Coordinates of C-alpha atoms and ligand atoms in Angstrom, one line a residue:
M1 CA 0.0 0.0 0.0
E2 CA 2.8 2.4 1.0
G3 CA 4.6 1.6 -2.3
M4 CA 1.4 2.3 -4.3
V5 CA 0.9 5.6 -2.7
A6 CA 4.5 6.6 -3.1
K7 CA 4.4 5.7 -6.8
W8 CA 1.2 7.6 -7.3
Y9 CA 2.7 10.6 -5.5
A10 CA 5.9 10.4 -7.6
T11 CA 3.9 10.3 -10.9
N12 CA 1.5 13.1 -9.9
T13 CA 4.1 15.5 -8.5
G14 CA 6.4 14.6 -11.5
K15 CA 3.9 16.5 -13.6
A16 CA 4.7 19.7 -11.7
L17 CA 8.4 19.6 -12.4
G18 CA 8.2 23.3 -13.4
E19 CA 7.4 24.1 -9.9
F20 CA 10.4 22.2 -8.5
S21 CA 12.6 23.8 -11.1
K22 CA 11.4 27.3 -10.2
L23 CA 12.0 26.6 -6.5
A24 CA 15.5 25.2 -7.2
R25 CA 16.4 28.3 -9.3
R26 CA 15.1 30.6 -6.5
I27 CA 17.2 28.7 -3.8
A28 CA 20.3 28.6 -6.0
G29 CA 20.0 32.3 -6.4
E30 CA 20.4 32.7 -2.7
L31 CA 23.2 30.2 -2.1
P32 CA 26.9 30.3 -3.1
P33 CA 28.3 27.4 -5.0
G34 CA 29.8 24.8 -2.7
S35 CA 27.0 25.1 -0.2
S36 CA 25.8 21.9 1.5
I37 CA 22.1 21.5 1.3
L38 CA 19.7 19.1 3.0
E39 CA 16.1 18.4 1.9
V40 CA 14.2 16.9 4.8
A41 CA 11.6 14.4 3.5
P42 CA 12.2 14.8 -0.2
G43 CA 9.8 12.0 -1.3
P44 CA 10.6 11.3 -4.9
G45 CA 13.4 13.8 -4.8
Y46 CA 12.4 16.2 -7.5
F47 CA 13.6 19.4 -5.8
C48 CA 17.0 17.8 -5.1
M49 CA 17.4 16.7 -8.6
Q50 CA 16.4 20.1 -10.1
L51 CA 18.9 21.7 -7.8
A52 CA 21.6 19.2 -8.7
K53 CA 21.1 20.0 -12.4
I54 CA 22.0 23.6 -11.7
G55 CA 25.2 22.2 -10.2
G56 CA 27.8 23.2 -7.7
Y57 CA 26.1 22.0 -4.5
A58 CA 26.5 19.0 -2.2
I59 CA 22.9 17.8 -1.8
T60 CA 21.5 15.3 0.7
G61 CA 17.9 14.1 1.0
L62 CA 16.6 12.3 4.1
D63 CA 13.3 10.5 3.9
I64 CA 11.7 8.0 6.3
S65 CA 10.2 5.9 3.5
H66 CA 12.4 3.1 2.1
T67 CA 10.2 3.1 -1.0
F68 CA 10.6 6.9 -1.6
V69 CA 14.4 6.6 -1.1
E70 CA 14.5 3.8 -3.7
I71 CA 12.4 5.8 -6.1
A72 CA 14.5 9.0 -5.6
R73 CA 17.8 7.1 -6.0
H74 CA 16.6 5.5 -9.2
K75 CA 15.4 8.8 -10.7
A76 CA 18.6 10.5 -9.8
A77 CA 20.7 7.7 -11.4
E78 CA 18.4 8.0 -14.5
A79 CA 18.9 11.7 -14.7
G80 CA 22.6 11.4 -14.1
V81 CA 22.7 13.7 -11.1
A82 CA 24.5 13.2 -7.8
V83 CA 22.3 13.4 -4.7
D84 CA 22.9 11.5 -1.5
F85 CA 19.4 10.1 -0.7
R86 CA 19.3 8.5 2.7
Q87 CA 16.7 6.8 4.8
G88 CA 16.0 8.2 8.2
N89 CA 13.7 10.1 10.5
A90 CA 13.4 13.9 10.5
S91 CA 13.0 13.7 14.3
S92 CA 16.3 11.8 14.8
M93 CA 18.6 12.7 11.9
P94 CA 21.7 10.6 11.2
F95 CA 23.9 13.7 10.8
A96 CA 26.4 15.5 13.0
E97 CA 25.6 19.0 14.2
D98 CA 26.6 22.1 12.1
M99 CA 26.6 20.2 8.8
F100 CA 24.4 22.1 6.4
D101 CA 24.3 25.7 5.0
F102 CA 20.7 25.4 4.0
L103 CA 17.8 23.0 4.4
L104 CA 14.4 22.7 2.8
C105 CA 11.3 20.9 4.0
R106 CA 8.4 21.1 1.6
A107 CA 4.9 19.6 1.8
A108 CA 6.1 17.2 4.6
F109 CA 6.2 18.9 7.9
K110 CA 2.6 18.2 8.8
N111 CA 3.3 14.5 8.3
F112 CA 5.9 14.3 11.1
G113 CA 5.0 12.4 14.2
Q114 CA 7.3 14.5 16.4
P115 CA 7.2 17.9 14.8
V116 CA 9.0 19.8 17.6
R117 CA 11.8 17.2 17.6
A118 CA 12.1 17.6 13.9
L119 CA 12.4 21.4 14.2
Q120 CA 15.1 20.9 16.9
E121 CA 16.9 18.5 14.7
M122 CA 16.8 21.0 11.8
C123 CA 18.4 23.5 14.1
R124 CA 21.1 21.1 15.3
V125 CA 22.2 20.0 11.8
L126 CA 22.4 23.5 10.4
K127 CA 25.7 25.4 10.6
P128 CA 25.6 28.6 12.8
G129 CA 24.0 31.2 10.5
G130 CA 22.6 28.5 8.3
R131 CA 19.0 28.8 7.1
G132 CA 16.0 26.6 6.8
L133 CA 12.9 26.9 4.7
I134 CA 9.7 25.1 5.6
I135 CA 6.9 25.2 3.0
D136 CA 3.6 23.7 4.0
L137 CA -0.1 23.9 3.9
K138 CA -1.9 26.2 6.4
R139 CA -4.8 24.8 8.4
D140 CA -7.1 27.6 7.5
A141 CA -6.6 27.6 3.7
S142 CA -10.0 27.9 2.1
M143 CA -11.4 25.1 -0.1
E144 CA -11.7 27.6 -3.0
S145 CA -8.0 28.5 -2.8
I146 CA -7.0 24.8 -2.6
N147 CA -9.2 24.0 -5.6
R148 CA -7.6 26.8 -7.5
E149 CA -4.1 25.5 -6.6
V150 CA -5.0 21.9 -7.6
D151 CA -6.5 23.1 -10.9
G152 CA -3.1 24.7 -11.6
M153 CA -1.2 21.4 -11.1
G154 CA -1.8 20.2 -14.6
L155 CA -3.5 16.9 -13.5
D156 CA -6.0 15.0 -15.5
G157 CA -9.7 14.7 -14.5
L158 CA -9.7 11.8 -12.1
N159 CA -6.4 12.7 -10.5
R160 CA -7.5 16.2 -10.0
I161 CA -10.7 15.1 -8.2
F162 CA -8.7 12.6 -6.1
T163 CA -6.1 15.2 -5.2
K164 CA -8.8 17.7 -4.2
L165 CA -10.4 15.1 -2.0
T166 CA -7.0 14.2 -0.4
F167 CA -6.5 17.9 0.5
R168 CA -10.0 18.3 1.9
F169 CA -10.3 15.1 3.9
F170 CA -6.7 14.4 4.9
L171 CA -4.1 17.0 4.3
I172 CA -5.9 20.1 5.7
K173 CA -6.8 18.1 8.9
T174 CA -3.1 17.5 9.7
A175 CA -1.9 21.0 8.7
Y176 CA -1.0 23.6 11.4
T177 CA -2.1 27.1 12.1
R178 CA 0.3 30.0 12.5
R179 CA -0.2 29.9 16.2
Q180 CA 0.7 26.3 16.4
F181 CA 3.9 26.9 14.3
E182 CA 4.8 29.8 16.7
Y183 CA 4.3 27.6 19.7
M184 CA 6.5 24.8 18.2
L185 CA 9.2 27.2 17.0
A186 CA 9.4 28.8 20.5
Q187 CA 10.8 25.4 21.6
T188 CA 13.8 25.6 19.4
K189 CA 17.1 27.6 19.4
F190 CA 16.7 29.3 16.1
S191 CA 17.9 32.9 16.3
R192 CA 15.4 34.2 13.7
V193 CA 12.1 33.0 12.6
D194 CA 9.9 34.5 9.9
I195 CA 6.4 33.1 9.1
R196 CA 5.0 34.3 5.8
E197 CA 1.7 33.3 4.3
E198 CA 2.0 32.3 0.6
G199 CA -1.2 31.2 -1.2
I200 CA -2.5 28.0 0.5
G201 CA 0.4 27.7 2.8
F202 CA 3.2 29.1 4.9
E203 CA 6.8 29.8 4.1
I204 CA 8.7 29.6 7.3
S205 CA 12.3 30.9 7.2
V206 CA 14.5 29.9 10.2
T207 CA 18.1 30.9 10.9
K208 CA 20.4 29.2 13.4
Ligands
SAM301 C1 3.9 14.6 0.6 S1 5.6 13.9 0.6 C2 6.5 15.4 0.2 C3 7.7 15.1 -0.7 C4 8.5 16.3 -1.2 N1 9.0 17.1 -0.1 C5 7.7 17.1 -2.2 O1 7.7 18.3 -2.0 O2 7.1 16.6 -3.1 C6 5.9 13.8 2.3 C7 7.2 13.0 2.6 O3 7.4 13.1 4.0 C8 8.1 11.8 4.4 N2 8.1 11.7 5.8 C9 7.0 11.6 6.6 N3 7.4 11.5 7.9 C10 8.8 11.6 7.9 C11 9.7 11.6 9.0 N4 9.4 11.5 10.2 N5 11.0 11.8 8.6 C12 11.4 11.9 7.3 N6 10.5 11.9 6.3 C13 9.2 11.7 6.6 C14 7.3 10.8 3.6 O4 7.9 9.6 3.5 C15 7.1 11.5 2.2 O5 8.2 11.3 1.4

């Protein structure tokens, strides 16, 4: 079952490669070559791969799902890009402290079983002055705005309906409010936190 869901997600999000490529270009514009970058919970790994295509970075992805790690490794090999995809838990990362200049966590934070631990781990593995970006759905996103967002994903009829239902009955129920994020972030040692609302979600920028 997990494998089927992972494959469906990989195929579906693979149709939105433009979005991952745009995000990779944006992040690359903010980071000097040679930076070490971590994606927490990369799933099929599209962001990492788009960033690797730009070149010049040491990129690592850490995902709890063995199936997603396998899919991501396979796709990276096919694309001929170097990304170190590892299996592990965001709440207990297999990395030493002060390792990464930047980290991204996109569309995954709401899935974490121990979200505060995950934030604390993000802080631990970032270098002093290093930055993290968490992009996730907000709890109070309206159904109209979610429907608009899904309509823009380029999905075919059935997939579009299924994705809308997934947002409505699952994803939105696990998403956090701004207050909940503030409460969780207050339990970390980040020196700066900036929570911005973007469309149906938040972009949370944290600095160690
Ligand atoms: C919806 S996918 C998002 C994938 C990718 N970030 C993207 O933008 O398409 C959520 C991912 O979170 C991963 N995940 C859930 N809990 C995790 C945890 N505790 N540690 C690491 N990864 C986790 C899942 O295996 C899955 O790959």
